[in-house]
Coordinates of C-alpha atoms in Angstrom, one line a residue:
M109 CA 39.2 73.5 94.9
S110 CA 35.8 75.2 94.4
D111 CA 35.2 77.5 91.4
A112 CA 34.8 80.4 93.9
T113 CA 38.2 79.7 95.5
L114 CA 39.8 79.3 92.1
G115 CA 38.3 82.6 90.9
A116 CA 39.6 84.5 94.0
A117 CA 43.0 83.1 93.5
T118 CA 43.0 84.1 89.8
R119 CA 41.9 87.6 90.6
K120 CA 44.5 87.9 93.4
A121 CA 47.3 86.7 91.0
A122 CA 46.1 89.0 88.3
G123 CA 46.1 92.0 90.7
L124 CA 49.6 91.2 91.9
K125 CA 50.8 90.9 88.3
A126 CA 49.2 94.2 87.3
A127 CA 50.7 96.0 90.3
A128 CA 54.1 94.5 89.5
Q129 CA 53.9 95.6 85.9
E130 CA 53.0 99.2 86.9
A131 CA 55.9 99.4 89.4
S132 CA 58.2 98.0 86.7
A133 CA 57.0 100.6 84.2
L134 CA 57.6 103.4 86.7
K135 CA 61.1 102.2 87.5
A136 CA 62.0 101.8 83.8
E137 CA 60.8 105.4 83.1
K138 CA 62.9 106.7 86.0
A139 CA 65.9 104.9 84.6
R140 CA 65.4 106.5 81.2
K141 CA 65.3 109.9 82.8
L142 CA 68.4 109.3 84.8
D143 CA 70.3 108.0 81.7
A144 CA 69.2 111.1 79.8
E145 CA 70.7 113.4 82.5
D146 CA 73.9 111.4 83.0
P147 CA 77.0 113.5 82.2
L148 CA 79.0 110.4 81.6
A149 CA 76.5 108.8 79.2
A150 CA 78.6 109.5 76.1
V151 CA 81.6 107.6 77.5
R152 CA 79.6 104.3 77.2
S153 CA 80.1 104.3 73.4
S154 CA 83.9 104.1 74.0
F155 CA 83.5 100.4 75.1
V156 CA 82.7 97.1 73.4
L157 CA 79.3 96.2 74.8
D158 CA 76.3 94.1 73.8
D159 CA 72.8 93.4 75.2
T160 CA 74.3 91.8 78.3
V161 CA 74.0 93.8 81.6
Y162 CA 77.6 93.7 82.7
L163 CA 78.0 94.2 86.4
D164 CA 81.2 92.4 86.9
G165 CA 83.6 95.3 86.2
N166 CA 84.9 94.9 89.8
S167 CA 86.5 91.7 88.5
L168 CA 87.2 92.5 84.9
G169 CA 86.5 95.8 83.1
A170 CA 85.0 96.0 79.6
L171 CA 87.1 96.4 76.5
P172 CA 87.7 100.0 75.3
A173 CA 86.8 99.9 71.6
H174 CA 90.0 101.5 70.3
V175 CA 92.4 99.0 72.1
P176 CA 92.4 96.3 69.4
A177 CA 93.6 98.7 66.7
R178 CA 96.2 100.1 69.0
M179 CA 97.5 96.6 69.8
A180 CA 97.6 95.7 66.1
D181 CA 100.0 98.6 65.7
V182 CA 102.1 97.5 68.7
I183 CA 102.3 94.0 67.4
E184 CA 102.6 94.5 63.6
R185 CA 104.7 97.7 63.4
Q186 CA 106.5 98.2 66.8
W187 CA 107.3 94.6 67.4
G188 CA 107.0 93.2 63.8
E189 CA 108.9 96.0 62.0
L190 CA 110.9 98.1 64.4
R191 CA 111.7 95.1 66.7
I192 CA 114.4 96.0 69.2
R193 CA 114.4 99.7 68.1
S194 CA 111.0 100.1 69.8
W195 CA 112.6 100.2 73.2
E196 CA 113.7 103.7 72.4
E197 CA 111.7 104.8 69.2
S198 CA 108.3 103.6 70.5
G199 CA 109.0 104.5 74.1
W200 CA 108.9 101.0 75.5
W201 CA 111.6 101.6 78.1
T202 CA 109.8 104.5 79.8
A203 CA 106.4 102.9 79.7
P204 CA 106.2 102.0 83.4
E205 CA 106.6 105.5 84.6
R206 CA 104.7 107.1 81.7
I207 CA 101.7 105.0 82.3
G208 CA 102.1 105.5 86.0
D209 CA 101.7 109.2 85.4
R210 CA 98.4 108.5 83.5
I211 CA 97.1 106.6 86.5
A212 CA 98.3 109.2 89.0
P213 CA 95.4 111.8 88.6
L214 CA 92.8 109.0 89.0
V215 CA 94.1 108.2 92.5
G216 CA 95.1 111.8 93.5
A217 CA 98.8 111.6 93.0
A218 CA 101.3 114.0 91.4
P219 CA 103.5 112.7 88.6
G220 CA 106.6 110.8 89.4
Q221 CA 105.2 108.6 92.2
I222 CA 103.7 105.6 90.4
V223 CA 105.4 102.9 88.5
V224 CA 103.4 100.3 86.5
G225 CA 104.5 96.7 86.3
D226 CA 104.3 93.2 87.9
S227 CA 101.1 91.9 89.6
T228 CA 99.2 93.4 92.6
S229 CA 100.6 90.6 94.7
V230 CA 104.2 91.4 93.8
N231 CA 103.6 95.0 94.5
V232 CA 102.0 94.4 97.9
F233 CA 105.2 92.5 98.8
K234 CA 107.4 95.3 97.6
A235 CA 105.4 97.9 99.4
L236 CA 104.9 96.1 102.7
V237 CA 108.6 95.0 103.1
G238 CA 109.7 98.4 101.9
A239 CA 107.5 100.0 104.5
V240 CA 108.8 97.8 107.3
R241 CA 112.4 98.6 106.3
I242 CA 111.6 102.4 106.5
A243 CA 110.0 102.0 109.9
G244 CA 113.2 100.5 111.3
D245 CA 114.3 97.8 113.7
G246 CA 112.5 99.2 116.8
R247 CA 109.0 98.3 115.4
D248 CA 108.3 94.6 115.2
E249 CA 104.6 94.3 114.3
I250 CA 102.6 94.5 111.1
L251 CA 98.9 95.1 111.3
V252 CA 96.7 93.8 108.5
D253 CA 93.0 94.1 107.6
A254 CA 91.3 91.0 109.2
G255 CA 88.9 90.8 106.2
T256 CA 91.5 91.3 103.6
F257 CA 91.7 89.6 100.2
P258 CA 93.5 86.3 101.1
T259 CA 96.6 87.0 99.1
D260 CA 97.3 90.2 101.0
G261 CA 97.2 88.2 104.2
Y262 CA 99.5 85.5 102.8
I263 CA 102.0 88.2 101.7
A264 CA 101.9 89.9 105.1
Q265 CA 102.8 86.7 106.7
S266 CA 105.7 86.1 104.3
A267 CA 106.9 89.7 104.8
A268 CA 106.8 89.2 108.5
R269 CA 108.9 86.0 108.3
L270 CA 111.4 87.7 106.0
T271 CA 111.8 90.8 108.2
G272 CA 111.5 89.2 111.6
R273 CA 108.2 90.8 112.5
T274 CA 104.9 89.4 113.6
V275 CA 101.5 90.0 112.0
R276 CA 98.3 90.9 113.8
A277 CA 94.9 90.9 112.0
V278 CA 92.5 93.6 113.1
E279 CA 89.3 95.1 111.7
P280 CA 90.0 98.4 110.0
D281 CA 87.8 100.3 112.4
E282 CA 89.9 99.0 115.3
V283 CA 93.2 100.1 113.8
P284 CA 93.5 103.4 115.8
G285 CA 93.2 101.5 119.0
A286 CA 95.6 98.7 118.0
L287 CA 98.4 101.1 117.0
S288 CA 101.5 101.3 119.3
G289 CA 105.1 102.0 119.3
R290 CA 105.6 98.4 118.0
T291 CA 103.7 99.0 114.8
A292 CA 105.8 99.2 111.7
A293 CA 103.2 99.2 108.9
V294 CA 99.5 98.7 108.4
L295 CA 98.1 97.1 105.3
L296 CA 94.5 98.0 104.5
N297 CA 92.0 97.6 101.7
H298 CA 90.3 100.9 100.7
V299 CA 87.2 98.9 99.7
D300 CA 86.4 95.5 101.0
Y301 CA 86.3 93.1 98.1
R302 CA 83.4 91.0 99.5
T303 CA 81.0 93.6 100.9
G304 CA 81.9 96.8 99.0
R305 CA 82.5 98.6 102.3
L306 CA 84.5 101.8 101.9
Y307 CA 87.0 102.5 104.7
D308 CA 88.0 105.9 105.9
L309 CA 91.4 106.3 104.2
P310 CA 92.1 109.9 105.4
A311 CA 91.3 109.2 109.1
L312 CA 93.1 105.8 109.2
T313 CA 96.1 107.1 107.4
S314 CA 96.3 110.1 109.8
A315 CA 96.2 107.8 112.8
I316 CA 98.8 105.4 111.4
R317 CA 101.2 108.2 110.7
A318 CA 100.6 109.9 114.0
A319 CA 101.7 106.6 115.6
G320 CA 105.0 106.6 113.7
A321 CA 104.0 103.7 111.4
L322 CA 103.5 103.6 107.6
A323 CA 100.2 103.2 105.8
V324 CA 100.0 100.8 102.9
W325 CA 96.7 100.8 101.0
D326 CA 95.3 98.3 98.5
L327 CA 93.3 100.3 96.0
C328 CA 92.1 97.4 93.8
H329 CA 88.4 98.1 94.4
S330 CA 88.5 101.8 94.5
A331 CA 90.8 103.2 91.8
G332 CA 88.7 104.3 88.9
A333 CA 85.5 104.2 90.9
L334 CA 85.9 107.0 93.4
P335 CA 88.4 109.7 94.4
V336 CA 91.3 108.4 96.5
G337 CA 93.5 111.4 97.3
L338 CA 96.8 109.7 98.0
D339 CA 98.9 112.9 98.1
E340 CA 96.2 114.9 99.9
H341 CA 95.9 112.4 102.7
G342 CA 99.5 111.6 103.2
V343 CA 99.5 107.9 102.2
D344 CA 103.0 106.4 102.3
L345 CA 102.6 103.5 99.8
A346 CA 99.8 102.1 97.8
V347 CA 99.2 99.4 95.2
G348 CA 96.4 98.5 92.9
C349 CA 95.4 96.4 89.9
T350 CA 94.3 97.9 86.6
Y351 CA 91.9 95.3 85.1
K352 CA 88.9 96.2 87.2
Y353 CA 87.5 99.8 87.1
L354 CA 90.5 100.9 85.1
N355 CA 89.6 98.5 82.3
G356 CA 93.2 97.5 81.4
G357 CA 92.4 94.0 80.3
P358 CA 92.8 90.5 81.8
G359 CA 96.0 90.3 83.9
S360 CA 97.0 93.8 83.0
P361 CA 100.0 95.0 85.1
A362 CA 99.5 96.5 88.5
Y363 CA 101.0 99.7 89.9
L364 CA 103.0 100.8 92.9
Y365 CA 102.8 104.2 94.5
V366 CA 105.6 105.5 96.7
S367 CA 105.0 108.9 98.0
R368 CA 107.7 111.5 97.2
D369 CA 108.8 111.9 100.8
R370 CA 109.4 108.1 101.1
Q371 CA 111.2 107.5 97.8
D372 CA 114.7 108.1 99.0
A373 CA 114.3 105.6 101.9
F374 CA 112.3 103.0 99.9
D375 CA 114.4 99.8 99.8
S376 CA 112.7 97.3 97.6
P377 CA 113.0 93.7 98.5
L378 CA 113.1 92.9 94.8
P379 CA 115.9 95.0 93.3
G380 CA 116.4 94.4 89.6
W381 CA 118.4 95.7 86.7
N382 CA 115.4 97.8 85.6
S383 CA 115.5 99.8 88.9
H384 CA 119.3 100.2 88.9
V385 CA 120.7 103.7 88.6
E386 CA 122.7 102.5 85.6
P387 CA 120.6 99.6 84.2
F388 CA 122.9 98.9 81.3
G389 CA 126.1 99.2 83.3
M390 CA 125.6 95.6 84.4
R391 CA 127.4 96.4 87.7
G392 CA 127.8 93.8 90.4
V393 CA 126.7 96.1 93.2
Y394 CA 123.1 97.3 93.3
E395 CA 122.5 101.1 93.5
P396 CA 118.8 102.1 93.2
A397 CA 117.6 104.7 90.7
A398 CA 116.0 107.8 92.1
G399 CA 112.2 108.2 92.4
A400 CA 109.5 105.8 91.6
V401 CA 111.7 103.9 89.1
R402 CA 113.2 102.0 92.1
G403 CA 109.9 100.1 92.2
R404 CA 110.7 98.4 88.9
V405 CA 112.3 94.9 88.9
G406 CA 112.8 93.3 85.5
T407 CA 111.8 93.7 81.9
P408 CA 108.3 95.0 81.7
D409 CA 105.4 93.2 80.0
I410 CA 105.2 95.4 77.0
L411 CA 102.1 94.0 75.3
S412 CA 99.8 94.1 78.3
M413 CA 101.3 97.4 79.4
L414 CA 100.7 99.2 76.1
A415 CA 97.1 97.7 76.0
L416 CA 96.6 99.3 79.4
E417 CA 98.1 102.6 78.2
A418 CA 95.6 102.7 75.3
A419 CA 92.7 101.7 77.6
L420 CA 93.4 104.6 80.0
E421 CA 92.6 107.1 77.2
V422 CA 88.9 106.6 78.0
W423 CA 89.6 108.7 81.1
D424 CA 90.6 111.8 79.1
G425 CA 88.3 114.6 80.1
V426 CA 86.5 112.5 82.7
S427 CA 86.0 114.1 86.2
M428 CA 86.4 111.8 89.2
T429 CA 83.8 113.9 90.9
D430 CA 81.3 112.9 88.2
V431 CA 82.5 109.3 88.5
R432 CA 81.8 109.2 92.2
A433 CA 78.4 110.9 91.9
K434 CA 77.3 108.4 89.3
S435 CA 78.7 105.5 91.2
L436 CA 76.6 106.5 94.2
A437 CA 73.5 107.2 92.0
L438 CA 73.8 103.8 90.3
T439 CA 74.2 101.9 93.6
D440 CA 71.4 103.9 95.2
Y441 CA 69.1 103.1 92.3
F442 CA 70.0 99.4 92.3
L443 CA 69.1 99.2 96.1
E444 CA 65.9 101.0 95.4
C445 CA 65.0 98.6 92.6
V446 CA 66.0 95.6 94.7
D447 CA 63.7 96.8 97.5
A448 CA 60.9 97.0 94.9
Y449 CA 61.5 93.8 93.0
V450 CA 63.0 91.2 95.3
P451 CA 60.6 89.3 97.5
E452 CA 61.0 90.2 101.2
G453 CA 63.4 88.0 103.1
R454 CA 65.1 86.5 100.1
A455 CA 68.2 88.7 100.1
E456 CA 70.1 90.8 102.7
C457 CA 72.2 93.7 101.7
I458 CA 75.6 93.6 103.4
T459 CA 76.9 96.8 101.6
P460 CA 76.5 100.0 103.7
Y461 CA 73.7 102.3 102.7
D462 CA 75.7 105.2 104.0
H463 CA 77.5 106.9 101.0
G464 CA 80.6 107.6 103.1
R465 CA 81.0 103.9 103.6
R466 CA 80.1 102.5 100.2
G467 CA 82.4 101.8 97.3
S468 CA 81.0 101.1 93.8
Q469 CA 79.7 97.6 94.6
V470 CA 76.5 96.1 96.1
A471 CA 76.8 92.8 97.8
L472 CA 73.7 90.8 98.7
R473 CA 73.6 87.7 100.9
C474 CA 71.1 85.0 99.9
A475 CA 70.7 81.2 99.9
D476 CA 72.0 79.3 96.8
A477 CA 74.0 82.3 95.6
G478 CA 75.9 80.4 93.0
A479 CA 72.7 79.0 91.4
V480 CA 71.1 82.4 91.6
M481 CA 74.0 84.0 89.7
R482 CA 74.0 81.3 87.1
A483 CA 70.2 81.9 86.6
L484 CA 70.9 85.6 86.2
A485 CA 73.6 84.9 83.6
D486 CA 71.0 82.9 81.6
R487 CA 69.0 86.1 81.5
G488 CA 71.9 88.1 80.2
I489 CA 72.8 89.7 83.6
V490 CA 76.4 89.2 84.7
G491 CA 77.7 89.7 88.2
D492 CA 79.6 87.2 90.4
F493 CA 79.4 85.5 93.8
R494 CA 81.7 84.7 96.6
E495 CA 81.4 81.6 98.8
P496 CA 79.4 80.8 100.6
D497 CA 76.4 83.1 100.0
V498 CA 77.3 86.5 98.6
L499 CA 76.1 88.0 95.3
R500 CA 78.4 90.8 94.1
F501 CA 77.3 93.5 91.6
G502 CA 80.0 96.0 90.5
F503 CA 78.9 99.3 88.9
T504 CA 81.5 100.8 86.6
P505 CA 80.3 104.4 86.1
L506 CA 81.9 104.8 82.6
Y507 CA 79.7 102.3 80.9
V508 CA 76.9 101.1 83.3
G509 CA 73.6 102.9 82.8
F510 CA 70.5 103.2 84.9
A511 CA 68.5 101.0 82.5
D512 CA 71.1 98.3 83.2
V513 CA 70.5 98.7 86.9
E514 CA 66.7 98.4 86.6
R515 CA 66.9 95.3 84.3
A516 CA 69.4 93.6 86.7
A517 CA 67.2 94.2 89.8
G518 CA 64.2 93.0 87.9
G519 CA 66.0 89.9 86.8
L520 CA 67.1 89.2 90.3
G521 CA 63.5 89.6 91.5
E522 CA 62.3 87.1 89.0
V523 CA 65.0 84.6 89.9
L524 CA 64.5 84.9 93.7
G525 CA 60.7 84.9 93.3
E526 CA 60.5 81.8 91.2
D527 CA 59.6 79.6 94.1
L528 CA 56.7 81.9 95.2
G529 CA 54.4 80.4 92.7
E530 CA 54.3 77.0 94.3
D531 CA 51.2 77.9 96.4
L532 CA 49.1 79.0 93.4
P533 CA 46.8 76.6 91.6
E534 CA 48.3 74.7 88.7
G535 CA 48.0 76.8 85.5
L536 CA 48.6 80.1 87.4
R537 CA 52.3 79.5 88.1
G538 CA 55.2 81.0 86.3

């Protein structure tokens, strides 16, 4: 290579680097301004965080800082000293409904309609079979979201075998046209776990109920990230986990919502002594308790349940309107920074840009997604990926800041741009 060619290449590389540094400085300054104006910024200090950019709250939320001390009391005093007395004196027995009432305002429900306990999968089973039983014998088909989280599909198939129904998978947007007099229940995800697509819960619920069927919603990727409006929109039954945006801890118990107007008819496929009208009567014939309590089964998982109860205190005084506004602002800014930092053609956004169709997650499709995410983790940026080629970034408004967003997009740009230096002369790469 001639000296003139080398000099031109050097000047071009230097110019590109200077332009990139200027763009980065502008983005970082904008992030500082947005963080300074954030009405939820103070909530960040309620969590145990470090220098890692944590964008995987859509899989496991961060630890609220006060939970360890609260759990020490549960273990040392309530369990260690009071022992069996804690079922009454420490309120263990009423925890499933009490904690359900703490979750209720976060999903737009009045008290007395949510019970906490069991896993999401178990609650999907209870809700779906219960919905089919309410619908009656004349309706022999269950509709299920074609792109649903696999377990929901498995459970729908099992529920169909148990109740003598059939299952038909449809895209959520196609549900109104697929409904008929045969439809017993429809199981849908509020936010798609893979793409972050938000579905129209009010319109779909209205269509389902107008057809005489029951709407069952999976809220795992929406509760704690955006308003849901269960009561307002006439949802029949809903389920959700608590370890994502609700920050309840790994494997924290899920919850079941049964609307007040469906509670008397709700016939759980898993009746247990905890949901009996007289639980300590030990009677041989099952008679369900009134209200949401009939969603209980057996002895609740007290340790994880009380950790969840403590974790939910971070929501005191938090407006879901502010949460949604920040969620959209964070994801907007991430997309803006990705456009600025990521080399053209290296990643494709599969999350809707439209606010009305976006949850609190951005999903990007790119080659070697697993290797890309591992390289990001090496830079202190944590998201996750789904086979075969999807990068997922979850934005928890309570503790993710705009500086985190800018740093994550910058790191992604570095990782995806590493191969672009191969055409430069040796010594100018890197």
